XYZ file of C-alpha atoms in Angstrom:
348
model
C 0.280 -0.152 0.209
C 1.210 3.935 -1.119
C 2.838 5.385 2.544
C 0.962 8.166 1.629
C -2.342 6.862 1.908
C -1.591 3.887 4.489
C -0.289 7.184 7.097
C -3.437 8.869 6.002
C -5.499 5.212 7.358
C -4.145 5.068 10.237
C -4.193 9.352 11.731
C -8.161 8.892 10.459
C -7.741 4.982 12.523
C -6.643 7.590 15.222
C -8.807 10.545 15.188
C -11.824 8.322 14.997
C -10.880 6.821 18.601
C -9.740 9.904 20.464
C -13.016 12.136 18.791
C -14.923 9.378 20.581
C -12.989 9.173 24.071
C -12.919 13.232 23.622
C -16.933 13.555 22.844
C -19.666 13.981 25.441
C -22.314 14.685 22.867
C -24.006 11.600 20.775
C -22.740 13.024 17.573
C -19.706 13.452 17.870
C -19.214 9.929 19.250
C -20.837 8.362 16.532
C -18.823 10.509 14.128
C -15.257 9.282 15.746
C -16.927 5.646 15.401
C -18.001 5.579 11.645
C -14.802 7.627 11.325
C -12.687 5.071 12.398
C -14.450 2.321 11.135
C -14.221 4.168 7.372
C -10.907 4.292 8.290
C -9.778 0.216 8.690
C -11.842 -1.068 5.741
C -9.606 -0.169 3.334
C -6.317 -1.665 5.598
C -8.535 -4.862 5.329
C -9.725 -5.554 1.721
C -5.994 -4.122 0.946
C -4.774 -7.727 -0.129
C -7.644 -8.431 -2.446
C -8.637 -11.730 -1.799
C -11.694 -13.176 -1.465
C -11.728 -13.742 2.409
C -10.455 -10.501 2.808
C -13.536 -8.929 0.765
C -15.702 -11.052 2.221
C -13.983 -10.328 6.030
C -14.669 -6.478 4.835
C -17.761 -6.746 3.782
C -19.341 -8.293 6.742
C -17.145 -6.039 8.987
C -18.498 -3.401 7.242
C -22.400 -4.153 6.892
C -22.155 -5.198 10.898
C -20.712 -1.744 11.880
C -23.071 0.292 9.911
C -26.025 -1.091 11.595
C -24.250 -0.863 14.545
C -23.943 2.843 13.914
C -26.986 3.228 12.947
C -28.756 1.941 15.662
C -26.520 3.917 17.582
C -27.116 7.348 15.798
C -30.961 5.968 16.086
C -31.155 5.048 20.686
C -29.364 8.733 20.867
C -31.767 10.728 18.243
C -34.491 8.617 20.687
C -33.271 9.279 24.527
C -33.063 13.918 22.872
C -36.611 13.340 21.831
C -37.240 11.783 25.277
C -35.304 14.075 27.052
C -34.117 17.046 24.671
C -30.595 16.151 26.069
C -27.724 14.493 23.379
C -25.783 14.809 25.994
C -24.564 11.382 27.103
C -23.851 11.818 30.825
C -28.747 11.927 30.503
C -29.192 8.685 29.261
C -32.386 7.776 31.142
C -34.240 6.412 28.173
C -34.318 2.684 28.901
C -35.494 1.624 25.300
C -33.029 3.204 23.685
C -30.584 2.678 26.849
C -30.917 -1.066 25.627
C -30.464 0.070 22.183
C -27.057 1.645 23.383
C -26.254 -1.912 25.127
C -27.238 -3.480 21.875
C -25.063 -1.526 19.953
C -21.808 -1.428 21.682
C -22.088 -5.525 22.297
C -21.839 -5.523 18.342
C -19.470 -3.738 17.667
C -16.325 -5.274 20.343
C -17.931 -8.775 19.575
C -19.527 -9.172 22.772
C -21.800 -12.665 23.056
C -24.869 -13.139 21.500
C -23.780 -10.750 19.734
C -20.498 -12.248 18.350
C -20.958 -14.755 15.492
C -19.373 -12.155 13.061
C -15.393 -11.934 15.191
C -14.673 -15.075 14.599
C -15.507 -15.611 11.068
C -13.699 -11.505 10.122
C -10.522 -11.919 12.261
C -10.286 -15.729 10.204
C -9.839 -13.369 6.971
C -7.687 -10.992 7.652
C -3.454 -10.791 7.655
C -2.178 -10.751 11.380
C -1.396 -6.879 11.399
C -4.592 -6.370 10.606
C -6.589 -8.234 12.982
C -4.193 -7.070 15.484
C -5.930 -3.500 15.308
C -9.578 -4.950 15.259
C -8.534 -6.335 18.340
C -7.150 -3.668 20.439
C -7.498 -0.805 18.683
C -11.396 -0.872 17.385
C -12.182 -1.643 20.785
C -11.112 1.913 22.595
C -13.735 3.814 20.848
C -16.949 1.733 21.752
C -15.637 0.696 24.928
C -15.255 5.129 26.344
C -19.068 5.312 25.204
C -19.797 2.062 27.323
C -18.084 2.965 30.215
C -19.055 6.837 29.785
C -22.838 5.324 29.889
C -22.621 2.540 32.184
C -24.169 4.409 34.671
C -28.021 3.533 32.963
C -26.966 0.012 32.202
C -29.287 -2.708 33.933
C -26.726 -4.550 36.351
C -28.434 -7.621 35.439
C -27.805 -7.337 31.979
C -24.260 -6.639 32.359
C -23.410 -10.212 34.193
C -25.589 -11.950 32.014
C -23.183 -10.483 28.587
C -20.435 -10.807 31.394
C -21.308 -14.258 32.013
C -22.051 -14.757 28.779
C -20.075 -13.547 26.776
C -17.113 -15.481 29.182
C -18.246 -19.440 28.697
C -18.938 -19.111 24.676
C -15.388 -17.371 24.327
C -14.025 -20.497 26.052
C -16.184 -22.787 24.591
C -15.803 -21.332 20.774
C -11.809 -21.885 21.058
C -11.689 -25.272 21.826
C -12.376 -26.960 18.830
C -10.489 -24.241 16.885
C -7.502 -25.405 14.577
C -6.536 -21.482 13.454
C -5.569 -19.331 15.613
C -6.950 -16.650 14.389
C -10.648 -17.826 15.001
C -9.006 -19.226 18.169
C -7.620 -15.145 19.198
C -11.156 -13.772 18.738
C -12.985 -16.137 20.689
C -10.369 -15.002 23.573
C -11.141 -11.826 22.755
C -15.437 -13.293 22.867
C -14.106 -14.205 26.611
C -11.811 -10.912 27.828
C -14.493 -8.919 26.497
C -17.056 -10.603 29.435
C -14.227 -10.363 32.167
C -14.150 -6.739 31.253
C -18.293 -6.262 31.169
C -18.927 -7.629 33.896
C -17.361 -5.548 36.807
C -18.031 -3.004 34.622
C -20.987 -1.407 36.830
C -18.810 -2.098 40.419
C -15.394 -0.816 39.346
C -14.770 1.183 36.415
C -11.174 1.153 36.511
C -11.177 -2.374 36.424
C -13.143 -2.474 33.267
C -10.222 -0.464 31.802
C -7.075 -2.373 33.494
C -8.355 -5.311 31.841
C -8.792 -3.677 29.093
C -4.776 -2.766 28.731
C -4.098 -5.815 29.805
C -5.483 -7.379 26.960
C -4.344 -5.252 24.803
C -0.946 -6.085 26.364
C -1.480 -9.881 25.240
C -3.004 -10.245 22.216
C -0.492 -7.735 20.635
C 2.218 -9.667 22.160
C 0.856 -12.979 20.028
C -0.292 -11.705 16.921
C 3.705 -10.323 17.028
C 4.420 -13.621 17.835
C 2.192 -14.926 15.069
C 3.350 -12.907 12.937
C 7.019 -13.379 13.206
C 6.915 -17.746 12.933
C 4.057 -17.225 9.583
C 1.562 -19.204 11.989
C -1.797 -19.351 10.695
C -2.362 -23.023 11.925
C -1.930 -24.996 15.053
C -0.370 -28.522 13.426
C 1.985 -24.720 12.215
C 2.696 -23.458 15.528
C 4.182 -27.463 15.891
C 7.187 -26.767 13.513
C 8.717 -23.774 14.995
C 10.371 -24.477 17.657
C 13.580 -26.027 15.769
C 13.366 -22.574 14.199
C 13.122 -20.004 16.328
C 13.122 -22.117 19.941
C 13.732 -18.644 21.922
C 10.739 -17.056 20.771
C 8.770 -20.653 21.244
C 9.140 -20.597 24.715
C 8.427 -17.556 24.913
C 4.730 -17.846 22.680
C 4.728 -20.223 25.036
C 4.433 -18.372 28.071
C 2.623 -15.459 26.101
C -0.836 -18.145 25.546
C -0.244 -19.231 29.470
C -1.220 -15.480 29.846
C -3.908 -14.872 27.627
C -4.816 -17.550 30.192
C -4.737 -16.168 33.101
C -1.701 -17.976 34.496
C 0.163 -16.899 37.640
C 2.766 -15.493 38.306
C 1.834 -13.963 34.505
C 0.878 -10.659 33.559
C -2.453 -12.158 33.039
C -3.422 -13.321 36.148
C -3.712 -9.918 37.764
C -7.029 -8.860 35.688
C -8.300 -11.703 36.547
C -7.526 -12.213 40.125
C -8.543 -8.161 40.478
C -11.821 -9.062 38.939
C -12.810 -12.032 41.078
C -11.860 -10.031 44.463
C -14.705 -7.577 43.454
C -16.983 -9.376 42.991
C -16.404 -11.442 46.374
C -16.202 -8.436 47.472
C -19.647 -7.515 46.495
C -21.819 -10.781 47.632
C -21.341 -12.174 44.533
C -20.031 -15.733 45.211
C -22.165 -17.662 42.443
C -20.712 -15.834 39.768
C -17.287 -15.411 40.672
C -16.952 -19.325 40.507
C -18.927 -19.663 37.544
C -16.453 -16.816 35.580
C -13.651 -18.955 37.033
C -15.189 -22.003 35.768
C -15.074 -20.115 32.551
C -11.737 -19.556 32.632
C -10.226 -22.536 33.142
C -11.804 -23.868 29.393
C -10.351 -20.826 27.612
C -7.026 -21.707 29.550
C -7.737 -25.839 27.941
C -7.803 -23.958 24.774
C -4.032 -22.136 25.751
C -2.281 -25.761 27.367
C -3.221 -26.943 23.878
C -1.469 -24.346 22.004
C 1.539 -24.515 24.289
C 1.664 -28.655 23.856
C 1.977 -28.026 20.160
C 4.045 -25.416 20.509
C 6.628 -26.893 22.414
C 6.129 -30.716 23.737
C 5.735 -32.220 20.284
C 8.471 -33.327 18.008
C 8.907 -35.412 15.192
C 7.472 -37.576 14.048
C 4.778 -36.531 16.027
C 3.654 -32.917 15.625
C 1.497 -31.909 12.808
C 2.004 -33.117 8.772
C 2.952 -29.331 7.802
C 5.705 -28.711 5.893
C 8.885 -27.447 8.477
C 10.050 -24.212 7.638
C 13.549 -22.462 5.981
C 15.479 -20.970 9.207
C 15.865 -17.812 7.021
C 17.039 -14.782 8.719
C 14.000 -12.826 8.758
C 13.869 -9.585 7.573
C 10.446 -8.091 9.930
C 11.256 -5.787 12.776
C 10.970 -7.760 16.379
C 11.152 -4.691 18.793
C 7.253 -3.930 19.404
C 7.376 -7.637 19.958
C 9.594 -7.641 22.739
C 7.948 -4.859 24.079
C 4.789 -6.440 24.445
C 6.354 -10.013 25.449
C 7.950 -8.421 28.378
C 4.752 -6.227 29.647
C 2.460 -9.560 28.631
C 5.190 -11.478 31.124
C 6.830 -10.118 33.798
C 3.363 -7.612 35.495
C 2.519 -8.662 38.037
C 4.859 -7.359 40.508
C 3.703 -3.900 40.731
C 0.152 -4.492 40.598
C -0.633 -2.462 43.269
C 1.285 0.689 41.979
C -0.733 -0.012 38.961
C -4.193 -0.269 40.947
C -3.089 2.942 42.614
C -3.149 4.644 39.438
C -5.696 3.838 38.520
C -7.949 4.492 41.692
């Protein structure tokens, strides 16, 4: 892609997200979401592959539907209350529509069906942007309007997403689809604690972005898109294979890795709020997700020829890819647990 075009598109991505962050008016927030969607569509379709075009079309239709519902809900709320301000969302139907539309935008279950299919059709870098940056603007709106949402609805969305995210990832052999279900499960953890401690939602989103970035960049460096390919990476890049296994375990939430921090604090908050049953279901759902990550780790580090999958062994050529961002994200995805008190003190 032409560097000038790429710069324009990436600037528009940043502008759309910033606009949504800064707005307290429904029209401005909607405009930011639309700029965001329109900026990523050329990036998604840049390879002109039928799968990429299909994924782009699906994504556009879903995001346009969600944006239209948000605009309609904002208009309905303005009609009822006389205000376009986001803080004054009080109309029950408008509130429910906003939550449904934002859930569709970030891929919360049961509005998650588009996410694995779209991510599967994209290259790893665009998939990384879709899984991380594109979550920021809708989550900013969710956090801003969280006071108006029905607590029971938020809990139901969180539990459903965590269970479906874990369950859906179990039988996946494609890594991008697996990471899409991982994203759905993580979104559930963020939503479940939103009504009690919004700062923990922000913390969970931040940790999710760090770990997912490390996972996507690792797969990009090793040119892996299927579990079978992972089984042959140990002979080519043994150190990367070891850190990749730890990154996947961090995504699963195992101590003493970074991924344990949000899960630990969220379960602690749910127990404080007198919700032991919800906390237990969330912990059990995390175990389902963990099985998927353990399966990846098993394929990467515990299978050797001739027991590995029938994949072509990659050439041991020197890569020309930049690995500095991967190193930074990997360190943060593995080693932030000891500074948890400092992180929580900054957020509260």
